[in-house]
Amino acid sequence: MANMKVEEKRKQRTRISGALMLIEALKAEKVEVIFGYPGGAVLPIYDKLYDSGLFHVLTRHEQGAIHAAEGYARISGKPGVVIATSGPGATNIVTGLTDAMMDSLPLVVFTGQVASSVIGSDAFQEADILGITMPITKHSYQVRDIQELPKIIKEAFHIATTGRPGPVLIDIPKDMTTLEGEFDYEQDVQLPGYQPTIHPNHLQIRKLVEAVSQAKKPVILAGAGVLHANASKELQQYAEQQNIPVIHTLLGLGGFPADHPLFLGMAGMHGTYTANMALYECDLLINIGARFDDRVTGNLKYFAPNATVAHIDIDPAEIGKNVPTKIPIVSDAKEALKELVHQEGKPADTAAWLAQLNEWKMKFPLAYQNDAQTVKPQKLIEMIYELTNGEAIVTTDVGQHQMWAAQYYKFNKPHRWVTSGGLGTMGFGLPAAIGAQLADKNATVVSIVGDAGFQMTLQELSVIQELNLPIKVVIVNNQSLGMVRQWQQLFYEKRYSHSLIPNQPDFVKLAEAYNIKAFRAKTEEEAVNVLKQAFSLKEPVLLDFHVKADENVYPMVAPGKGLHEMVGVKPCEESLQ
Ligand SMILES: Cc1ncc(C[n+]2csc(CCOP(=O)(O)OP(=O)(O)O)c2C)c(N)n1
Ligand SMILES: [Mg+2]
């Protein structure tokens, strides 16, 4: 009887093309925006998109599409959706896929493929995108049977967004978009081999409670896992309950309020003195959702040498990968923290430790010597922070400006910071801002970019103008590949090999060519004026800030050194002179 009903339902279901299945699946997933670029292999999909009612953003390069999808995912917490054509369209998204993989961003990416019958024949615009992207996707599919398509899309959304998020690729041969099949999207996802552990093991939690009760110098290192799990509130609750100071990784910023007395700042290569010294001196290190990246740990030989290490991570492969870990806890960060705050146990006595840390904070804050005759990049970020009440979404590119933004924009709220951490992808900042603005239409979005990185994806200004997204593009223009120049100055005897670009284009004119308002500033006074003007306008504005080319980011842990060996730290009185 039941079987008959199922059979009847099957018969009632109309047959639709693969392209239409894709559209229907995206609607069922409540996808708000698709970032993409058409081409031969995806023409049937774009034809169905035409009157689908779905919102599609035509970026001006596929790299722009995937970074925009990453920005959207980072701010909304929802998967970013991308469509690219076969061959060059598909290979143009390789950098973005790697970026999303490294930074655990949920994406569902559709690539067109040549027709099934010619796969492997070096057909026009054929690229083995599955082979190319195997190591840089969380999972990938190629559709071989039209009847599989709905199930594949359903699984892709599930895999991208659960456990440790990541990019999932679906490669669709052209014939699969025109063939027809039955569309059944209501089925449950059944993946016996993929069952992420969400809840922590109780015995491991008890071990951590015990370790905390005996610790004299505990510290929490919180990474982006806290943000992915929406666990900021629980993190604050736990840190306050136990009186344990908190340090962030670059990607974790905003997970814990920057103005909280227990916050020590960012750790790592350009971290604060206090955060790095706390990691060096601590006796218990609780890593929550960070992956002990080498930019955070410095030389592992000197990393947290006296600490018992506990690591809470949803991805078991991260635990013990770089740092020997005594207390592994495989769990979603929120679930683990919820359980931790409800445990009974003697809290650590951290009074003496906190007093020491506060002394360091007072004595060695992030500091710079201001010079109002120029635009000081650190001052520029502070001004942006003040003018936006610390509430802007800040996207960055990669280099010195990225580090200044991380150091001087005090993130007090989660999901406001969009940067390429793991891969360090120049060209990320501008397109990511498009996705971020579409994810939060009312937010003030500031895209802080370098003069060099900006030129890698600046064609996306066209999208910003077309959609009238009120993004403020801030170019920290040091006429150089600043971070490369800094390393050459410090480690290559000032041999500035291909890092100086004294003849950058006129960025103001460039913006004007895109019909975007633009201003330039060369002094602090000019900077204040143009910033005020820009933030008063509800439209895109590009700002070109000329800063000195020889400005360096400090403090700095030189490559190969331990965190305690950072240079460029000056006692407060000295740096302010
Ligand atoms: C795609 C890419 N190519 C090269 C690099 C290496 N790299 C890191 S920072 C940097 C300089 C960036 O210059 P700019 O965008 O002007 O930023 P600045 O450091 O001057 O603030 C380079 C070349 C990179 N991170 N990404
Ligand atoms: Mg530069």
Coordinates of C-alpha atoms in Angstrom, one line a residue, residues 70 73-78 99-107 160-167 222-232 234 248-249 251-255 288-291 313-314 331-335 414-415 417 419:
E70 CA 33.2 34.3 0.7
A73 CA 29.3 33.7 3.8
R74 CA 31.5 35.3 6.4
I75 CA 28.9 37.9 7.4
S76 CA 25.6 36.0 6.9
G77 CA 26.8 32.6 8.1
K78 CA 25.0 31.2 5.1
D99 CA 41.0 30.6 0.2
A100 CA 37.6 29.4 1.4
M101 CA 39.1 26.0 2.2
M102 CA 41.8 27.5 4.4
D103 CA 39.4 29.8 6.2
S104 CA 36.6 27.3 6.5
L105 CA 34.0 29.3 4.6
P106 CA 30.8 27.5 3.4
L107 CA 30.4 27.8 -0.4
A160 CA 29.4 23.0 3.1
T161 CA 27.5 24.2 6.1
T162 CA 27.9 21.5 8.8
G163 CA 30.9 20.4 10.8
R164 CA 33.9 22.5 9.8
P165 CA 32.4 24.6 7.0
G166 CA 34.1 24.6 3.6
P167 CA 33.7 24.9 -0.1
A222 CA 40.1 31.8 20.4
G223 CA 40.0 31.4 16.6
A224 CA 37.4 31.6 13.9
G225 CA 35.8 28.4 15.2
V226 CA 34.1 30.6 17.8
L227 CA 32.6 32.8 15.1
H228 CA 31.5 29.9 12.9
A229 CA 29.8 28.3 16.0
N230 CA 28.2 31.7 17.0
A231 CA 29.7 31.1 20.4
S232 CA 30.8 34.7 21.3
E234 CA 29.4 31.6 25.6
H248 CA 42.5 36.1 19.4
T249 CA 44.0 34.8 16.2
L251 CA 40.6 35.3 12.0
G252 CA 39.0 35.2 15.4
L253 CA 38.8 39.0 15.9
G254 CA 35.5 40.1 17.2
G255 CA 34.7 36.8 18.9
I288 CA 39.1 27.1 21.0
G289 CA 38.6 26.8 17.3
A290 CA 42.0 27.9 16.1
R291 CA 44.4 25.8 14.1
D313 CA 37.9 21.9 17.6
I314 CA 35.1 20.5 15.5
S331 CA 33.2 19.5 19.5
D332 CA 31.4 22.5 18.2
A333 CA 32.8 25.5 20.1
K334 CA 29.4 26.6 21.4
E335 CA 28.4 23.2 22.6
P414 CA 31.4 39.3 16.0
H415 CA 31.0 38.9 12.2
W417 CA 35.8 41.4 10.2
T419 CA 39.9 39.0 5.8

